[in-house]
Coordinates of C-alpha atoms in Angstrom, one line a residue:
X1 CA 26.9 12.6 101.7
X2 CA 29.8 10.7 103.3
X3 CA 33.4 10.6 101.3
X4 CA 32.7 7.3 100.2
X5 CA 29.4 8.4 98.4
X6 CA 31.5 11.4 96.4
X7 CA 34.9 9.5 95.7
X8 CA 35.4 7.5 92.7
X9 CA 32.9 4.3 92.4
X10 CA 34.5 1.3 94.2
X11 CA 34.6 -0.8 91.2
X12 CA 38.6 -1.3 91.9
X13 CA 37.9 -3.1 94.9
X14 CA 37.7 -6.0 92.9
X15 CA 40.5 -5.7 90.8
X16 CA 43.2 -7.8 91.2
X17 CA 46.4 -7.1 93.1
X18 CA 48.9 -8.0 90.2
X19 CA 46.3 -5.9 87.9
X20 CA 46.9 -3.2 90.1
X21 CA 50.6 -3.2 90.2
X22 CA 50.6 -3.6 86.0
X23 CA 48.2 -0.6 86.2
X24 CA 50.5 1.6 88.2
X25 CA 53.3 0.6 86.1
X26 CA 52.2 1.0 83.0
X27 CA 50.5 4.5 84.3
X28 CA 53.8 5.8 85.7
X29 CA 56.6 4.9 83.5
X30 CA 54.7 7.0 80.9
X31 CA 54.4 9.8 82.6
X32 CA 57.7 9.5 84.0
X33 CA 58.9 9.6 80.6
X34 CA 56.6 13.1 79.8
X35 CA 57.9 14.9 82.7
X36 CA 61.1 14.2 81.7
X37 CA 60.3 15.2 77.9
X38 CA 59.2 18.0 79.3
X39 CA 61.6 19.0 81.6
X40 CA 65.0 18.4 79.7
X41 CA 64.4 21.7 78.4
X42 CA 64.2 23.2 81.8
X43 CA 67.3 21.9 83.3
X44 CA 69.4 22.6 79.5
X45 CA 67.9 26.2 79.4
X46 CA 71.1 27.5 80.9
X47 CA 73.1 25.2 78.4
X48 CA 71.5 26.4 74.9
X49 CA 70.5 29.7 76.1
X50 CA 71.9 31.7 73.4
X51 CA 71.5 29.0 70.3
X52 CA 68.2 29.6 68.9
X53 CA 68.5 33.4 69.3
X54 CA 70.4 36.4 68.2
X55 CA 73.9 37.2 69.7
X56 CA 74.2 39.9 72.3
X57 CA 72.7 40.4 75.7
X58 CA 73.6 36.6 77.7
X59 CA 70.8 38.0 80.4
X60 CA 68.4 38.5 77.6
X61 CA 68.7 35.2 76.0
X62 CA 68.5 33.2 79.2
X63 CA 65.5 35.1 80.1
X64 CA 64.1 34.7 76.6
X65 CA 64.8 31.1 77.1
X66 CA 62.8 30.6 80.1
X67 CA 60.3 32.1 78.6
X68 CA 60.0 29.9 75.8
X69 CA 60.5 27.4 78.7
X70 CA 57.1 28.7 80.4
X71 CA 55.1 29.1 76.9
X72 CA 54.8 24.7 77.4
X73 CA 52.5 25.6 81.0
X74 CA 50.7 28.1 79.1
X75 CA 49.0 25.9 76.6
X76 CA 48.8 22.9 79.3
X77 CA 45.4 24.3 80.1
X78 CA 44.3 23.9 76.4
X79 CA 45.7 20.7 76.2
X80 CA 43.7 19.6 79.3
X81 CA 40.7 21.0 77.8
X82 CA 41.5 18.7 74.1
X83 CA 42.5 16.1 75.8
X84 CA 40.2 15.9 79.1
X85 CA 37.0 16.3 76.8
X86 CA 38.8 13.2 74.8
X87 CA 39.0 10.9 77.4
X88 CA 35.7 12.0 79.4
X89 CA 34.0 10.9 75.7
X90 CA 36.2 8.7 74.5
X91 CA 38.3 6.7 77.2
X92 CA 41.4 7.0 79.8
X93 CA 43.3 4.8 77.9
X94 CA 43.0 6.3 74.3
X95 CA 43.6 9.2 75.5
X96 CA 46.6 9.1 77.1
X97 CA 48.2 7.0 74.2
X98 CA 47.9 10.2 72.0
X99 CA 49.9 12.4 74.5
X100 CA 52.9 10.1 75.0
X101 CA 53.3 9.9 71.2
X102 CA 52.3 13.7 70.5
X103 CA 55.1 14.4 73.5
X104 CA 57.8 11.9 72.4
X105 CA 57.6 13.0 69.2
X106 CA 58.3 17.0 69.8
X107 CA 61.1 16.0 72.3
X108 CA 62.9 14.0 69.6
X109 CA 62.5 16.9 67.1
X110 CA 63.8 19.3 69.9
X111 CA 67.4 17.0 69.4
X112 CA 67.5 17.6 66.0
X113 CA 67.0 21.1 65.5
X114 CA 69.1 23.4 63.7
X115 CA 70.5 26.6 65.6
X116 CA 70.1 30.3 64.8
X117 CA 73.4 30.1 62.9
X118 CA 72.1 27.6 60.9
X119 CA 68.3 28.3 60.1
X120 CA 68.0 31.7 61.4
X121 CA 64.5 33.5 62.5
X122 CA 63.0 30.0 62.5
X123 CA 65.1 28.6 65.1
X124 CA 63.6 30.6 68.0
X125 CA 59.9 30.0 66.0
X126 CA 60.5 26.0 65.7
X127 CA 61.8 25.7 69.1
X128 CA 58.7 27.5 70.5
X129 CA 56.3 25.4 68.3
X130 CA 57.9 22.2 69.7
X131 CA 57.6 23.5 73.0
X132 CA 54.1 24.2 72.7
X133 CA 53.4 20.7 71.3
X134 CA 55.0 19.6 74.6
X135 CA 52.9 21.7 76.5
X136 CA 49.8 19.8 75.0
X137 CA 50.7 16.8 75.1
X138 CA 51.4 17.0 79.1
X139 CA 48.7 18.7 79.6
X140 CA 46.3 15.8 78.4
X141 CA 48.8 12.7 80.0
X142 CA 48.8 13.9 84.0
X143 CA 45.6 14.1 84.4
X144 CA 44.8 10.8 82.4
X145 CA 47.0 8.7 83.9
X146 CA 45.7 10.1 88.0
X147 CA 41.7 9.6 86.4
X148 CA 42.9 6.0 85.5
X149 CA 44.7 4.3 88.9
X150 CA 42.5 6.3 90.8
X151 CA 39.4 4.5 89.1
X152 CA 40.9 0.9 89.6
X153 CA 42.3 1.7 92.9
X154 CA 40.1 0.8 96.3
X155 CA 39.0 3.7 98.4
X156 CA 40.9 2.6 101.2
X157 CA 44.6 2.7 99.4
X158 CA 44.0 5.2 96.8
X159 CA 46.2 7.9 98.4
X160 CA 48.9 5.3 98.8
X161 CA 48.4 3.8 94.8
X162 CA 47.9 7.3 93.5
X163 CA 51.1 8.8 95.2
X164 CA 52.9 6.4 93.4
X165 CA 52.3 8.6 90.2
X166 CA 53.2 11.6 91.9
X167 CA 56.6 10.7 91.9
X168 CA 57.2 10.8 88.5
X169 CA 57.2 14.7 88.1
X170 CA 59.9 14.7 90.5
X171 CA 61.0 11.2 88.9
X172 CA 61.1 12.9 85.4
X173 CA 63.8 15.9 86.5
X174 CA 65.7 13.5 88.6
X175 CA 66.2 11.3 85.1
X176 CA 66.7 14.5 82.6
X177 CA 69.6 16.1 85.6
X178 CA 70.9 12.6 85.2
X179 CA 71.1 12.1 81.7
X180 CA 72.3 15.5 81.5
X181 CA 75.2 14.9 83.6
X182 CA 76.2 11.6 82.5
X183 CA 76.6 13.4 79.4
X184 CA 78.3 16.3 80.6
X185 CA 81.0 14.0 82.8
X186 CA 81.0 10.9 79.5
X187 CA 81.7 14.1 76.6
X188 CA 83.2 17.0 78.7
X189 CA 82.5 20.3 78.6
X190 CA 83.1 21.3 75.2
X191 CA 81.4 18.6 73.3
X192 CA 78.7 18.9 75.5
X193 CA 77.9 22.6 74.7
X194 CA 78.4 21.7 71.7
X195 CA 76.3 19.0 70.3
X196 CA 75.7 16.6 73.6
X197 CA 73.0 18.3 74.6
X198 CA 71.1 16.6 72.0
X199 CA 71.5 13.6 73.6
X200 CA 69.6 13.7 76.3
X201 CA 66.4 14.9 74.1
X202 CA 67.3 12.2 71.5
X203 CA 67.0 9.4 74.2
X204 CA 63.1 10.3 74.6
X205 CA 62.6 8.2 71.5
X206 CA 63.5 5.1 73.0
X207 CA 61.6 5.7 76.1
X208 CA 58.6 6.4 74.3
X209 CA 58.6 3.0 72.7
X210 CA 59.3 1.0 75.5
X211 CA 56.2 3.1 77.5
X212 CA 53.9 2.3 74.2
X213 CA 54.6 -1.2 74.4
X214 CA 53.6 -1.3 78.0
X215 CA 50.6 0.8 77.6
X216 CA 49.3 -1.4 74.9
X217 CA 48.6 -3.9 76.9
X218 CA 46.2 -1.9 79.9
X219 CA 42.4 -2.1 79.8
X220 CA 40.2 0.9 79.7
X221 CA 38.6 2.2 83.4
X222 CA 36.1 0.4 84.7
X223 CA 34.8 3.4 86.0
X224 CA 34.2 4.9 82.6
X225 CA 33.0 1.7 81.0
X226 CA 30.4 1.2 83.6
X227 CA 29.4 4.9 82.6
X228 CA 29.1 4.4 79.1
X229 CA 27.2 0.9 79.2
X230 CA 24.7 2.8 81.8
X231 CA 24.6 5.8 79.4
X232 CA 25.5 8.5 82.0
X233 CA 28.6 9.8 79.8
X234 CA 29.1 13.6 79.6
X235 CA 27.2 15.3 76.4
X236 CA 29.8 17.9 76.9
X237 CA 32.4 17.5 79.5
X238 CA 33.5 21.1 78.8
X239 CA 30.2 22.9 79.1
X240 CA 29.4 20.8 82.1
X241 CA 32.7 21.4 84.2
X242 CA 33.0 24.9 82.8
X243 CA 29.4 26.1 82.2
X244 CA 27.3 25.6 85.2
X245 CA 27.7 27.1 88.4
X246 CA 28.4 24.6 90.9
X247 CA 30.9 22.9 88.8
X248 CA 32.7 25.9 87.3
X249 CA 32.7 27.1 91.6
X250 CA 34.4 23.7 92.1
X251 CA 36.8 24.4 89.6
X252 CA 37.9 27.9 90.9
X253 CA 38.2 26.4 94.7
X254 CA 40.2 23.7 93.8
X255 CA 42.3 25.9 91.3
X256 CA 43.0 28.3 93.7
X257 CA 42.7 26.5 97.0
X258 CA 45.2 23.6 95.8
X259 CA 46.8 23.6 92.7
X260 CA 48.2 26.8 92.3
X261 CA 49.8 26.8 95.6
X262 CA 51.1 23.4 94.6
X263 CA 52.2 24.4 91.2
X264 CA 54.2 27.4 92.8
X265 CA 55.9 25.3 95.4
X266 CA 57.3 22.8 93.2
X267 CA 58.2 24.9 90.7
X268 CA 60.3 27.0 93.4
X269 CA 62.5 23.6 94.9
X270 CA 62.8 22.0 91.5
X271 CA 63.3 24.2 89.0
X272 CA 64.0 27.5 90.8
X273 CA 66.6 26.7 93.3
X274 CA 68.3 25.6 90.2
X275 CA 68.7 28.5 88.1
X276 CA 69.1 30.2 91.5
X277 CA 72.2 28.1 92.3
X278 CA 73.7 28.5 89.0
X279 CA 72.6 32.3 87.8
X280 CA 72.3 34.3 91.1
X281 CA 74.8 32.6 93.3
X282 CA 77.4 31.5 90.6
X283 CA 77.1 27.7 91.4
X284 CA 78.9 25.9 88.6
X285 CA 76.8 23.2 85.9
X286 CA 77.4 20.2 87.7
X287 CA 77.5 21.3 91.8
X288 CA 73.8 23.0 91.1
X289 CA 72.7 19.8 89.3
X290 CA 73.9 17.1 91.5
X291 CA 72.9 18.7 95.0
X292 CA 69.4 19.0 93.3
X293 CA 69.3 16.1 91.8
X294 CA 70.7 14.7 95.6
X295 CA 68.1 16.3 97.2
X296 CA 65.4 14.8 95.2
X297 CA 66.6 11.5 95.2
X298 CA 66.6 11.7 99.6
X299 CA 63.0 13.7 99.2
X300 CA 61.3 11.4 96.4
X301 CA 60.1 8.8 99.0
X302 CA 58.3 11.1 101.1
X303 CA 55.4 11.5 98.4
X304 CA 54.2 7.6 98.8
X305 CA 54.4 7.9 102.8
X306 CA 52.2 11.4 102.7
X307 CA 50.2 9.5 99.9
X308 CA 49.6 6.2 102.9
X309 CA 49.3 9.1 105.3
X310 CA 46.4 10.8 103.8
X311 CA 44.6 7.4 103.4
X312 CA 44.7 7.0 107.5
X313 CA 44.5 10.9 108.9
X314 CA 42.7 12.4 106.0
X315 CA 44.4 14.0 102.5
X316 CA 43.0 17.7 103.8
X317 CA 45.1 17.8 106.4
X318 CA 48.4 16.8 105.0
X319 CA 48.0 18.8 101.8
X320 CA 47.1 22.0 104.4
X321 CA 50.2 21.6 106.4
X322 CA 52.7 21.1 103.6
X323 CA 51.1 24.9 102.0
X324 CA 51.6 26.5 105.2
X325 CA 55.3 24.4 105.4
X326 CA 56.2 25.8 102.2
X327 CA 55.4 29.5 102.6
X328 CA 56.8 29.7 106.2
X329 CA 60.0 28.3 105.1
X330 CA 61.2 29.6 101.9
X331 CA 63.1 32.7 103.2
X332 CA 64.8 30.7 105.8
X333 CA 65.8 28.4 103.7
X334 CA 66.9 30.0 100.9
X335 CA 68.8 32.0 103.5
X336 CA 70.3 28.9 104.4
X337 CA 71.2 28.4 100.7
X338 CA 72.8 31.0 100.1
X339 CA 75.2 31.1 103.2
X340 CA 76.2 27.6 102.5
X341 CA 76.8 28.6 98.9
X342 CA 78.8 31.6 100.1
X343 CA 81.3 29.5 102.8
X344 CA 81.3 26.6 100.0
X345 CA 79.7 24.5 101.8
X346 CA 78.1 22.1 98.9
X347 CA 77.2 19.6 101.3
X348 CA 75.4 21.7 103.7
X349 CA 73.5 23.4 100.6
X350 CA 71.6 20.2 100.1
X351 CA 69.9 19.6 103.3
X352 CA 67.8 22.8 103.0
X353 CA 67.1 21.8 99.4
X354 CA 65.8 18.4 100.6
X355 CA 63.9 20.3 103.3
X356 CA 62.1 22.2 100.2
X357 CA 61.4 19.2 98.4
X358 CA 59.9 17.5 101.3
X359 CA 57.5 20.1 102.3
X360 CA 56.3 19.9 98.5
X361 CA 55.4 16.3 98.9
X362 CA 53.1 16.4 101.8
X363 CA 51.3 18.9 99.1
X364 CA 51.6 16.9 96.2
X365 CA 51.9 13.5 97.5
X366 CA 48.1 12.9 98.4
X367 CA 46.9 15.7 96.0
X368 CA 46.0 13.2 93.1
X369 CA 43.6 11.1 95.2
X370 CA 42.2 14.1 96.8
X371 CA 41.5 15.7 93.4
X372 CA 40.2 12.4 91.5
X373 CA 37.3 12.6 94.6
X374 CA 36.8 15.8 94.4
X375 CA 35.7 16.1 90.9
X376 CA 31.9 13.9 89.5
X377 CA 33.2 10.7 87.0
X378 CA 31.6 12.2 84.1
X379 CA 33.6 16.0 83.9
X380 CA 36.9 14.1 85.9
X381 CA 39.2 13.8 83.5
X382 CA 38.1 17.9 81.9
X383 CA 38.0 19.6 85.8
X384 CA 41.1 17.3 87.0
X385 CA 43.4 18.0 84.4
X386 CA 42.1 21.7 84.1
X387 CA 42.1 22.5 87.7
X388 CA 45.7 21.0 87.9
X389 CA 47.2 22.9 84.7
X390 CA 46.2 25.9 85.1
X391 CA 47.4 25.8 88.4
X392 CA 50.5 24.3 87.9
X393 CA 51.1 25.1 84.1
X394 CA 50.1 28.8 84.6
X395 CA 50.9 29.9 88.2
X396 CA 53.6 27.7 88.6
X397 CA 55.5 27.1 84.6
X398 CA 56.3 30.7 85.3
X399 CA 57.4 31.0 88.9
X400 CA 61.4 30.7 87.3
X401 CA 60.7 33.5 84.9
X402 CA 58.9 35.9 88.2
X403 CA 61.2 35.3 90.2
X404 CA 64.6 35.7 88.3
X405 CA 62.3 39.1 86.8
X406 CA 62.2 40.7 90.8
X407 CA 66.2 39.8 91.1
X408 CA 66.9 41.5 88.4
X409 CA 64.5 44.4 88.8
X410 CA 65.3 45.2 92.4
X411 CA 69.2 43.9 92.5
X412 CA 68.4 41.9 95.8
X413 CA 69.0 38.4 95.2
X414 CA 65.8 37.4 97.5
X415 CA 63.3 39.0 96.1
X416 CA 62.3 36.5 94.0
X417 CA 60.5 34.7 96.5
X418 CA 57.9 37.1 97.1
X419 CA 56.0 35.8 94.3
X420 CA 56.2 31.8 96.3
X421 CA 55.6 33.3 99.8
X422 CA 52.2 35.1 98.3
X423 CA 50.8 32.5 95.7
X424 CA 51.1 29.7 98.5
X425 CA 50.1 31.5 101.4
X426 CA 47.0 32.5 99.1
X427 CA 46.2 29.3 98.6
X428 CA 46.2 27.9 102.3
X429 CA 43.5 30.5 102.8
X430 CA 41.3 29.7 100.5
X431 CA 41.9 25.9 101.1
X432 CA 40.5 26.5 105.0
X433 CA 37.8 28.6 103.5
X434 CA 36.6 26.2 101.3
X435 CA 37.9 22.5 101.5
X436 CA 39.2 21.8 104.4
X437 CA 36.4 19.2 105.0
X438 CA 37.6 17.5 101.5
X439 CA 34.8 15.4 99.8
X440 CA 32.2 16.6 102.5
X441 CA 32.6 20.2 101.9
X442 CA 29.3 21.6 100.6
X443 CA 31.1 22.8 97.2
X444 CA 32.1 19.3 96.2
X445 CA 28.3 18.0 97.1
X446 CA 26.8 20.6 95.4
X447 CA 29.1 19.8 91.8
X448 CA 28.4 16.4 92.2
X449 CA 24.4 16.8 92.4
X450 CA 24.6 19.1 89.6
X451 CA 26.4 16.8 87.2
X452 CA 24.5 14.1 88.4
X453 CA 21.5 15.3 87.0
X454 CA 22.8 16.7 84.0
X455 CA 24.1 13.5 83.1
X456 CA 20.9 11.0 83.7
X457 CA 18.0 13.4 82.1

């Protein structure tokens, strides 16, 4: 079995060029506008920290918050499995429709929620019921919208096409620190602790059209039509990536072996070093926002040419090297952060952020090709999206929440990053152990066989 035999079927190749590029679009504007949905509350969670919950302890009700933050990755996983099953049965493009309204729809109610002062024990319940809703919504669109410019994309350029989309997690923050600040500067400080904060969570509204308007217009795969008019559609996408042993072993390797690893690491550049800045080091709202949002903006490229990359010296090897990267280099660099933090030196501070961000994309920028061939057509939508949110949602949603926890246990402002340094070094082991050969390895050709034949009797 070569990698061409085990990647998606090559039906793209004869898609059209300006299809393609209406494809990508339409893909990754949507889940541009999720990931930032979903992340306004993450960059804001300092802001409203003590709103929706009792008065008292300011630690306790930023760390409450963050929790409430990380309850959206835990039900990511559930929402992969609604949502994968969905479109493995009933299309990509359905599919994914239903999460960008079910997301736009709780962001918007997120801006016009009443406070504790104002609604009392059901402030904290409603904001954790919207945040769930979130958590459900992205947990069904990621995975969707990889599954379906993967399936129109030619084998040759589908790390470079599918990288494309891996920009708009990074994409989304980068919008909601910008919004955010805009605000902040536009109302000042008062107002915006006040009531601008809304703002930003009202605008998702207005994205969410415009993306459905778009969207409306996109075709469903080819890949899954050709499935369904051949009659090799999944029974039971759940049992069948879940169930059986070859593609439940698949799962677990690729959970493990890449997407905790990569769930950790981006969690620790983007949304870490944030609260880090502005809770452990003291760095005030807007420095901590725009050096992160700086870094981003210089790192942001880097996933398209690690995406082109993996399409010429292989996506095993980039996604290896960026893991090993990233847990060899967070205790220097955060080292780095804090001394330039220290001196004052803001400037300085954003080069080893960048550095961070950078190491994440040679992870992340190739990983939604790799995974779209790792995983058999009829279970790819259930075991991508469940391999990726669990991983990501899971090990990664609460890598804020860890690591503020071992500050604050152990009063040294570094500990935090034992959690990182473990979860991705893990996770380079197991990826040498079992995928370093990518669609070759004899787990992936095993799956594949399996699901093969469970499909076609």
């Amino acid at each position: 079995m070569t990698s061409q035999s085990v990647s998606p079927p090559a039906l793209a190749s004869g898609v059209a060029k300006s299809s393609l590029r209406k494809i990508i679009t339409a893909s990754s504007v949507g889940t541009l506008i999720e990931w930032y949905d979903f992340y306004i509350y993450g960059s804001l969670a300092v802001v409203f920290s003590g709103m929706f919950f009792p008065e008292g302890n300011g630690t306790a009700a930023l760390l409450v918050t963050i929790a409430a933050f990380g309850t959206g990755f835990v039900v990511r996983p559930i929402g992969a499995v609604v949502f994968g099953r969905m479109g493995d049965r009933v299309g990509r493009k359905k599919t994914f429709m239903t999460t960008l309204l079910i997301m736009g729809g709780a962001t918007t109610m997120l801006g016009l929620m009443p406070t504790y002062d104002h609604i009392g024990i059901l402030a904290p319940i409603l904001l954790v019921t919207l945040r769930l809703l979130q958590g459900l919504a992205i947990g069904g669109e990621y995975g969707g919208a990889v599954v379906y410019i993967a399936e129109n994309s030619p084998a040759k350029k589908r790390g470079a096409l599918t990288s494309v989309l891996q920009t708009t997690a990074t994409g989304g923050l980068l919008l909601s620190i910008g919004v955010i600040v805009l605000c902040r500067v536009g109302l000042g400080e008062q107002a915006f602790n006040s009531w601008g904060w809304r703002i930003p969570f009202l605008l998702s509204a207005v994205l969410v059209l415009f993306s459905l308007k778009i969207r409306m217009k996109m075709h469903e795969s080819p890949v899954f039509e050709e499935m369904r008019r051949s009659g090799k559609l999944s029974r039971s996408p759940i049992k069948d990536a879940v169930a059986h042993g070859p593609a439940l072993a698949l799962l677990l390797v690729v959970l493990f072996g890449v997407t905790a690893g990569l769930g950790v690491a981006w969690y620790t550049s983007q949304f870490y070093t944030l609260y880090f800045l502005q809770t452990i080091l003291k760095i005030d709202f807007l420095t901590a926002n725009v050096s992160v949002g700086i870094a981003l903006v210089i790192a942001t490229p880097f996933f398209v040419i690690f995406g082109k990359m993996s399409d010429r010296y292989g996506r095993p090897r980039i996604i290896l090297c960026g893991l090993v990267l990233s847990a060899v280099g967070y205790l220097p660099l955060f080292l780095w952060i804090r001394d330039a933090a220290v001196h004052g030196h803001h400037i300085q501070m954003v080069v080893p952020l960048t550095i961070q961000v950078v190491f994440v994309t040679m992870v992340y920028g190739p990983t939604a090709a790799f995974l779209s061939e790792l995983f058999p057509p009829q279970i790819r939508y259930t075991g991508l999206s469940l391999a990726y949110h669990i991983g990501t949602g899971v090990f990664g949603g609460f890598t804020p929440l860890v690591a503020l926890s071992l500050n604050s246990a152990t009063g040294n402002v570094l500990a935090g990053l034992i959690y990182p340094i473990a979860v991705t070094t893990v996770t380079a082991v197991v990826f040498v152990l079992t995928l370093r050969r990518g669609v070759d390895s004899p787990i992936v050709r095993r799956a594949w066989k399996h699901i093969d034949s469970e499909c076609s009797s």
